[in-house]
Coordinates of C-alpha atoms in Angstrom, one line a residue:
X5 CA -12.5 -11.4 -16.5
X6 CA -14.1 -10.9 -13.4
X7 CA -13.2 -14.4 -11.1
X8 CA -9.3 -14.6 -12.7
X9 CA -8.1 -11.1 -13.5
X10 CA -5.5 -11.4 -11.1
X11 CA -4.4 -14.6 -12.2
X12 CA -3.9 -14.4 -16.0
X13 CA -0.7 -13.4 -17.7
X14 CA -2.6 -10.7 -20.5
X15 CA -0.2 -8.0 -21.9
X16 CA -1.6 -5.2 -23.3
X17 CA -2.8 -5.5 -27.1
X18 CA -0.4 -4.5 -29.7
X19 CA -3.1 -3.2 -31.7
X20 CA -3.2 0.1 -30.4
X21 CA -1.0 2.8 -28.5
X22 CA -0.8 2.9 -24.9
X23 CA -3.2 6.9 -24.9
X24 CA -5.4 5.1 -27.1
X25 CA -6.0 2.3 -25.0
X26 CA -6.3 4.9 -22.2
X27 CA -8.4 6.3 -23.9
X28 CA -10.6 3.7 -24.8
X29 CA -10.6 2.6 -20.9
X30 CA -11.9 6.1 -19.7
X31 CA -14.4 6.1 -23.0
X32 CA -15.9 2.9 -21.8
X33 CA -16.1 4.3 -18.0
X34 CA -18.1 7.2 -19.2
X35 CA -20.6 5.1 -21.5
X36 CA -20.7 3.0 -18.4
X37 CA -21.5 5.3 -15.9
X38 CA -22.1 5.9 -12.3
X39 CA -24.9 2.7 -12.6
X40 CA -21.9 0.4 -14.4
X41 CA -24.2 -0.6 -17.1
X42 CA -22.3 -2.9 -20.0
X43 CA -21.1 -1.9 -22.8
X44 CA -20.2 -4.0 -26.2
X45 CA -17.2 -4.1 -27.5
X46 CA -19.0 -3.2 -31.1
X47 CA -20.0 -0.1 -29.6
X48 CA -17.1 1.1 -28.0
X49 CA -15.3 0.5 -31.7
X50 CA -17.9 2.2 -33.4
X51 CA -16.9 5.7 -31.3
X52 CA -13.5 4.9 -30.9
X53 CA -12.8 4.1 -34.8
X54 CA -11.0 0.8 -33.9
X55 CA -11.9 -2.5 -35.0
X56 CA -14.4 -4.4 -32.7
X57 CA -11.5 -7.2 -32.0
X58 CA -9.2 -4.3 -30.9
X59 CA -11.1 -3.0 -28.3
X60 CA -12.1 -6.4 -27.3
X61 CA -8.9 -7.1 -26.1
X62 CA -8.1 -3.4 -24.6
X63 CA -11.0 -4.7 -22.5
X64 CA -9.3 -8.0 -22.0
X65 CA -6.4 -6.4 -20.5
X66 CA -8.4 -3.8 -18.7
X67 CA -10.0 -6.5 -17.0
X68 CA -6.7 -8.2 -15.4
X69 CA -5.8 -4.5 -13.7
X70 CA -9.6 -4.2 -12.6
X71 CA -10.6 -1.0 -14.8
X72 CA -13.8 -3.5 -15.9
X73 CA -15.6 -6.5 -15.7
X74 CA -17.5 -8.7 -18.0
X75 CA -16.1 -10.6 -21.2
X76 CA -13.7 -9.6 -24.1
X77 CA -17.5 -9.1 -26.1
X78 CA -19.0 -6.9 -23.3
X79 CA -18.0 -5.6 -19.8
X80 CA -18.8 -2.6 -17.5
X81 CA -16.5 -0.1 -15.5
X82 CA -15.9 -1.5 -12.0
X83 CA -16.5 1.3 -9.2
X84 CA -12.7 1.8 -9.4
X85 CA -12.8 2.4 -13.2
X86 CA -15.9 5.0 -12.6
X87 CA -13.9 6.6 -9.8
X88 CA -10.6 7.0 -12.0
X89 CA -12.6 8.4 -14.7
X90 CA -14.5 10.5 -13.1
X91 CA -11.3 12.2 -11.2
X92 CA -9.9 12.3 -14.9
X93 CA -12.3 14.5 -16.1
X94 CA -10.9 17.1 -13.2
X95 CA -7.1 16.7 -12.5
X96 CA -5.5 13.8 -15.1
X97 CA -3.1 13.5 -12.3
X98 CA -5.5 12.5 -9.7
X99 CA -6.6 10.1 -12.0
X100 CA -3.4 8.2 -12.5
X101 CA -2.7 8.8 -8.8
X102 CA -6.3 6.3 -8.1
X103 CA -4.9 3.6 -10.9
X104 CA -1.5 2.8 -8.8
X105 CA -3.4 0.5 -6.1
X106 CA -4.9 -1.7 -9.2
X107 CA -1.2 -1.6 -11.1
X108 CA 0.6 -2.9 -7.5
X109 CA -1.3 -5.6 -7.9
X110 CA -1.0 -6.7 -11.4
X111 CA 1.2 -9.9 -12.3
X112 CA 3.4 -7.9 -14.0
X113 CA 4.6 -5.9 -11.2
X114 CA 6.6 -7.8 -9.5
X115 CA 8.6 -9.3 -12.4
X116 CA 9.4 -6.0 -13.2
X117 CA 10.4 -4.6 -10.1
X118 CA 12.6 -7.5 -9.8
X119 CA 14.3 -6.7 -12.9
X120 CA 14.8 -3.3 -11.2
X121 CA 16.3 -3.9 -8.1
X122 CA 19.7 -3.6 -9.5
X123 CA 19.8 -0.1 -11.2
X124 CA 17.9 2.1 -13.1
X125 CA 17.8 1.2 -17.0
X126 CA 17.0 2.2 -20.3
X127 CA 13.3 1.2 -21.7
X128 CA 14.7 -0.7 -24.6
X129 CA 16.4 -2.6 -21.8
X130 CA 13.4 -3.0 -19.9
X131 CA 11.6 -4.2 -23.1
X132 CA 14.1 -6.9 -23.8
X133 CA 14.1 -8.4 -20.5
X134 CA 10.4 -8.4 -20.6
X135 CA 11.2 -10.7 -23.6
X136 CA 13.2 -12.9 -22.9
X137 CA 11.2 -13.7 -19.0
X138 CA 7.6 -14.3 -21.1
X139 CA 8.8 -14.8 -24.4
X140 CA 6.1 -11.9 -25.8
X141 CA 6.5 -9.6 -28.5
X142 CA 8.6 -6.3 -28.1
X143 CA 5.5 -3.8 -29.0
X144 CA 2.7 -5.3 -26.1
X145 CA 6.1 -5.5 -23.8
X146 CA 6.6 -1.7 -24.6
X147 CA 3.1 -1.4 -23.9
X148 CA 3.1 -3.3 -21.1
X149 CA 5.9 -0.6 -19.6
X150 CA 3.8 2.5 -20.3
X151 CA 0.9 2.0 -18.5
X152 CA 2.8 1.1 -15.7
X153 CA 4.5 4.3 -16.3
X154 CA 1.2 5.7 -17.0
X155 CA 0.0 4.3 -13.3
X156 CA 3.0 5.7 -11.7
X157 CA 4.6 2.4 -10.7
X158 CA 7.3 3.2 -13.0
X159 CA 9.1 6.5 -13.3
X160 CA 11.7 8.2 -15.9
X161 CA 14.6 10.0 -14.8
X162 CA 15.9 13.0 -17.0
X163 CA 18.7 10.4 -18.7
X164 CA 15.8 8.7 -20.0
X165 CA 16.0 5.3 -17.8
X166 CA 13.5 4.1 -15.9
X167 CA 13.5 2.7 -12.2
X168 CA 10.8 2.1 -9.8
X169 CA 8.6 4.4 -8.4
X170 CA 8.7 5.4 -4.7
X171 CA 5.5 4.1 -4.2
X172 CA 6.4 0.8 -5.8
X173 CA 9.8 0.7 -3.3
X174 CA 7.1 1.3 -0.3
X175 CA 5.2 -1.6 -1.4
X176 CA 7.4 -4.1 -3.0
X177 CA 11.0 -3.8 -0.9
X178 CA 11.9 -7.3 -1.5
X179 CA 9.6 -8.6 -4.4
X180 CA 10.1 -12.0 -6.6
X181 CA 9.6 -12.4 -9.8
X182 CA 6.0 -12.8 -10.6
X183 CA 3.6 -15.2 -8.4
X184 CA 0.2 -15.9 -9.9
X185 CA -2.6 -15.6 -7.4
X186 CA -0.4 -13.9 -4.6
X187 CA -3.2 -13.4 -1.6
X188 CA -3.6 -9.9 -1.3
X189 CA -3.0 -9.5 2.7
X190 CA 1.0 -10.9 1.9
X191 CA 1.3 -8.9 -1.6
X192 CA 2.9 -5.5 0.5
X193 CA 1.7 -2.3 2.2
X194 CA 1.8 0.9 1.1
X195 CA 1.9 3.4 4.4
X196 CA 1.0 0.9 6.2
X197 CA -2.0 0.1 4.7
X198 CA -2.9 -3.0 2.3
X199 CA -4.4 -2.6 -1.2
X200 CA -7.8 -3.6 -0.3
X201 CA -7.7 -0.7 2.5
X202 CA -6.5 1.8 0.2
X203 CA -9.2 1.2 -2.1
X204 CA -11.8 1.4 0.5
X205 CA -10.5 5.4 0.9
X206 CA -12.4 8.1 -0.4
X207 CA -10.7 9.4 -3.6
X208 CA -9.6 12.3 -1.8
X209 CA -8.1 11.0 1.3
X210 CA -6.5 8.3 -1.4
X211 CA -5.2 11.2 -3.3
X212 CA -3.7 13.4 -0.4
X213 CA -2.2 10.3 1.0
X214 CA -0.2 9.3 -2.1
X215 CA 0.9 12.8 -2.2
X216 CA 3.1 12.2 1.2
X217 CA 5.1 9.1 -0.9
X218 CA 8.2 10.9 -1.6
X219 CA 9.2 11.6 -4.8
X220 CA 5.8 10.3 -6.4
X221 CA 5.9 13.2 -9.1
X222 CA 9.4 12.7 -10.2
X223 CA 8.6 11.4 -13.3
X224 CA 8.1 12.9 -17.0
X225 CA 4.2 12.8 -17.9
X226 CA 3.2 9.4 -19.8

């Protein structure tokens, strides 16, 4: 997972809910901890109650959004899956606010996004584009759709459909479909700055600069 989490196509597991997987990434952060030590995926599903192949491949998909590195068997938090944890434990917000630089950068994004571009739809929609584009089952598509809800790359309008993010807009104006391996200097800005620079920030100054994207709260809670 570490030298190609960019680059493979994972969707989340259809094994587990989108808060459980959550909940199993900011778990495995906290057994972690601040020295990144690795954890088994055996041990994880002994305190999560899931079964060890489960978890291994929450951590599988973990790995392509940079939460943790290591192997489906045993990984450790990266410093950006301590620092989203950590601000967890304070402000859930805050938290979700830190994952949105990792999501902007996921294969998945924009494939999505281009399937936005026209006009706000529907999940179900959303789901069964998903499906016909990759050919992957409808529940690790839905999946797929919440955490990026989850990261705030997606939001949901009071009708219930769901349409990029301003954040995502700032980033991604004029995205094609997916590209494996994109080189991060050409894969957007967000205010100006590119992913690698906004995850040199501080938490706080990350936080309080996200807050300025217009609209960035405009969504129902994951």
């Amino acid at each position: 997972m570490t030298s190609t989490h960019q680059t493979r196509q994972l969707f989340p597991t259809s094994r587990a809910s989108t808060p459980i997987q959550w909940a199993v990434s900011l778990d495995l952060a906290t057994l972690s901890g601040p020295e990144r030590r690795s954890v088994s995926s055996l041990e994880l599903a002994g305190r999560s109650g899931l079964g060890q192949d489960t978890v291994a491949e929450i951590m599988a998909f973990l790995g392509t959004v940079g939460l943790v590195e290591g192997t489906r068997q045993e990984c450790a938090a990266t410093v950006a899956g301590w620092e989203i944890a950590t601000a967890c434990r304070k402000d859930e917000t805050q938290g979700r606010l830190l994952l949105l630089p990792l999501f902007l950068e996921h294969w998945s994004v924009p494939l999505v996004y281009g399937m936005l571009l026209d006009a706000p739809v529907e999940q179900t929609v959303l789901v069964s584009r998903l499906r016909e584009a990759t050919g992957i089952a409808a529940r690790r598509a839905h999946y797929l759709v919440e955490w990026l809800m989850l990261a705030l790359v997606l939001r949901q309008d009071p009708a219930m459909r769901i349409s990029p993010s301003a954040a995502c807009t700032i980033a991604l104006p004029s995205a094609p479909p997916a590209v494996e391996g994109a080189d991060e200097e050409s894969s957007g800005l967000l205010m100006g700055l590119t992913f690698a620079e906004l995850r040199s920030l501080p938490p706080e100054h990350y936080v309080a600069l996200l807050k300025q994207v217009p609209a960035l709260y405009d969504l129902d809670p994951a």
